[in-house]
Phi, psi and omega in degrees: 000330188294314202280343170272356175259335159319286179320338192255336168282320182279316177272002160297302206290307172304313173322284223282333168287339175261344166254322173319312185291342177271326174268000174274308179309330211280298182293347166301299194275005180262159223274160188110134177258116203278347182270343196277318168332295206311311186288328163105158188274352167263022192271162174278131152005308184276323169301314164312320186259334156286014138288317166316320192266302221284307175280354159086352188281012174259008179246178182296167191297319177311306189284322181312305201261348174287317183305318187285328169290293154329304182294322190270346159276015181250358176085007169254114177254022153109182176254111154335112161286323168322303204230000183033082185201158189286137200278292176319328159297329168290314203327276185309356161274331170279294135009297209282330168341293195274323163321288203283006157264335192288297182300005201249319197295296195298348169272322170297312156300327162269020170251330189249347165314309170285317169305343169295304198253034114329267194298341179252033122268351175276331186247073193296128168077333178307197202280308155011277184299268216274015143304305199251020156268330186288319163322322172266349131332311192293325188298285181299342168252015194261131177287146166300346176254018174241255205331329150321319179267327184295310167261040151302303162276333175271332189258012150241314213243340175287277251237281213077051175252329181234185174269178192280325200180181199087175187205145178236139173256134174329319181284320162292280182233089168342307187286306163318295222297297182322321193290313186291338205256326183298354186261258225321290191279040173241306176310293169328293204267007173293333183268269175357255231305322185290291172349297184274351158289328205270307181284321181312318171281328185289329156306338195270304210292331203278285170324342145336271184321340184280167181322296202314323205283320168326304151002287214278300181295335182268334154313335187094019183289185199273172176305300221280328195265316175321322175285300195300305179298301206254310195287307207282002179257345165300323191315305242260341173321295160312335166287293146352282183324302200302330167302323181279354181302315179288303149009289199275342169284330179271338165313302188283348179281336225270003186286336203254313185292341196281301198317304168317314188250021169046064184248096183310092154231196164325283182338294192293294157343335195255336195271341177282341190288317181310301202297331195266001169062054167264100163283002184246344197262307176283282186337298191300305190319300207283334185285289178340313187298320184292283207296347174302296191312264174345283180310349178274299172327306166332299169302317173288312179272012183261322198278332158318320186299313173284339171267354169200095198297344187294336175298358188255025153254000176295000000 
C-alpha cells in the first residue's frame, strides 16, 4: 500500500508541474499588455517599460516561469496589478467561500444520489426506477446557470423564500448564512446528484446479475445485508471515480454560480482578474484550483486501495 501511494504522489507532483507550465504559457499568449492596463492608455512609452521592468515581464519567458514557480512553492504568489495587494491573501480571503458551498454541494449529491440509484436498481423497471431516471436526465442536461436564474425568479423574486444574492459567513450569522446558500448549492449539486444516480444503478444493477449475489440470496441472508455487505461495496469503484469527476465539475461551475448569486469566491475572483487582465491573480487562482483538484484525485486513488486491494498492484 506504501509503494502504491508513493507511486499516486509522483504522478500527482507531474500533473501538478504540467498544469504550472500550461497556464503560465496559456496567459503569456493571451492578447493585452497588464502594464500598459495597470497605467492606462496615456500612460508613456517609458512609464511602460518601467513597469514592465518592476514586474519583471522584461526578462525571458524561462526565467518568468522558474521565478514564478520558486515563489509559489515558498506561499508567494506574486502582487496583485490590479489592486496591488498580495495574491494569497485574496486567494486566502476568497477561497474558504468558494470551498464550503462546493462541500455542502458535493454532499448534498452524494447523500441523496446514491441512495437513488440504489433504490432504482432495486426497483428496477417500477415507477420508482423511472421517476428518478427522468430526474436524473433532467439533472445532467439542465446547465447550472439556467437553473440559477430559475430559482432566483421563482423562490426570491415570486415566493420571497430566499435572498436574490450575497454571502454570509456560517460564522456571522448562521441562520442569514443558510438562507443564502441553499439556491447556490442546490444549483451546484444537481447535475452531480443525476450523476451519481445514474452510475450507482448502473454499477447496482451490473454486480446484481453476478454469481455471488444469487449466492448470497439462496443462503437466506436478509436483502438489506445482501445490498449493503455484498452488492453495493462491490459496486462503489465507479461511484468513486465519479466524486472525483465531479470535483472538478462543481469548481469549474462555480465560475457561473458565484456570479449569479454574487458570491465574492474563486469563480468570481478568477472572472474579475481576466476582464482586468491581473494575470498574477488568474496564474495563483487556477494553480490553487489545481492542486485542491489534484489532492482530491490523490485521495480518491488512494481510497481505490483500500476499497479494492487488487487496484494497489496496478
Amino acid at each position: 500500500m506504501i509503494a502504491f501511494i508513493i507511486r499516486r504522489l509522483l504522478q500527482t507532483v507531474i500533473v501538478l508541474f504540467m498544469v504550472t507550465l500550461i497556464v503560465f504559457s496559456i496567459l503569456q499568449v493571451l492578447p493585452g499588455d497588464p502594464a500598459r492596463t495597470l497605467l492606462g492608455p496615456e500612460a508613456s512609452p517609458e512609464q511602460v517599460e518601467q513597469i514592465r521592468e518592476e514586474l519583471g515581464l522584461n526578462r525571458p519567458l524561462a526565467v518568468q516561469y522558474i521565478t514564478w514557480v520558486e515563489h509559489a512553492f515558498q506561499g508567494d504568489l506574486g502582487k496583485s496589478i490590479a489592486i496591488k495587494e498580495d495574491v494569497t491573501g485574496i486567494i486566502g480571503e476568497h477561497l474558504p467561500k468558494t470551498m464550503y458551498i462546493s462541500f455542502l454541494s458535493m454532499v448534498l449529491a452524494i447523500i441523496i444520489g446514491v441512495p437513488a440509484g440504489i433504490i432504482a436498481a432495486i426497483k428496477r423497471g417500477g415507477k420508482m426506477d423511472s421517476l428518478i431516471s427522468v430526474v436524473s436526465n433532467v439533472g445532467m442536461a439542465v446547465p447550472a446557470f439556467w437553473l440559477a436564474v430559475l430559482c432566483i425568479y421563482f423562490f426570491s423574486l415570486k415566493l420571497g423564500w430566499f435572498p436574490v444574492q450575497g454571502y454570509t459567513s456560517p460564522f456571522d450569522d448562521f441562520w442569514l448564512s443558510t438562507k443564502q446558500v441553499i439556491m447556490p448549492v442546490i444549483c451546484l449539486a444537481f447535475a452531480a446528484l443525476a450523476s451519481f444516480a445514474r452510475q450507482t444503478r448502473s454499477a447496482m444493477l451490473e454486480v446484481i446479475m453476478q454469481d455471488f449475489t444469487r449466492t448470497a440470496r439462496s443462503k437466506g441472508l436478509k436483502e438489506g445485508a445482501i445490498i449493503i455487505r455484498h452488492t453495493l461495496k462491490n459496486a462503489i469503484i465507479p461511484v468513486i471515480t465519479l466524486v472525483g469527476l465531479q470535483v472538478r465539475n462543481i469548481v469549474g461551475s462555480t465560475i457561473f454560480i458565484e456570479q449569479v448569486f454574487n458570491i465574492p469566491g474563486m469563480g468570481r475572483l478568477v472572472v474579475q482578474s481576466v476582464f482586468n487582465q491581473d494575470f498574477v491573480v488568474v496564474q495563483g487562482c487556477v494553480l490553487v484550483i489545481a492542486i485542491i483538484v489534484a489532492l482530491t484525485n490523490l485521495l480518491i486513488d488512494i481510497s481505490y486501495g483500500f476499497a479494492d486491494p487488487r487496484i494497489r498492484i496496478k
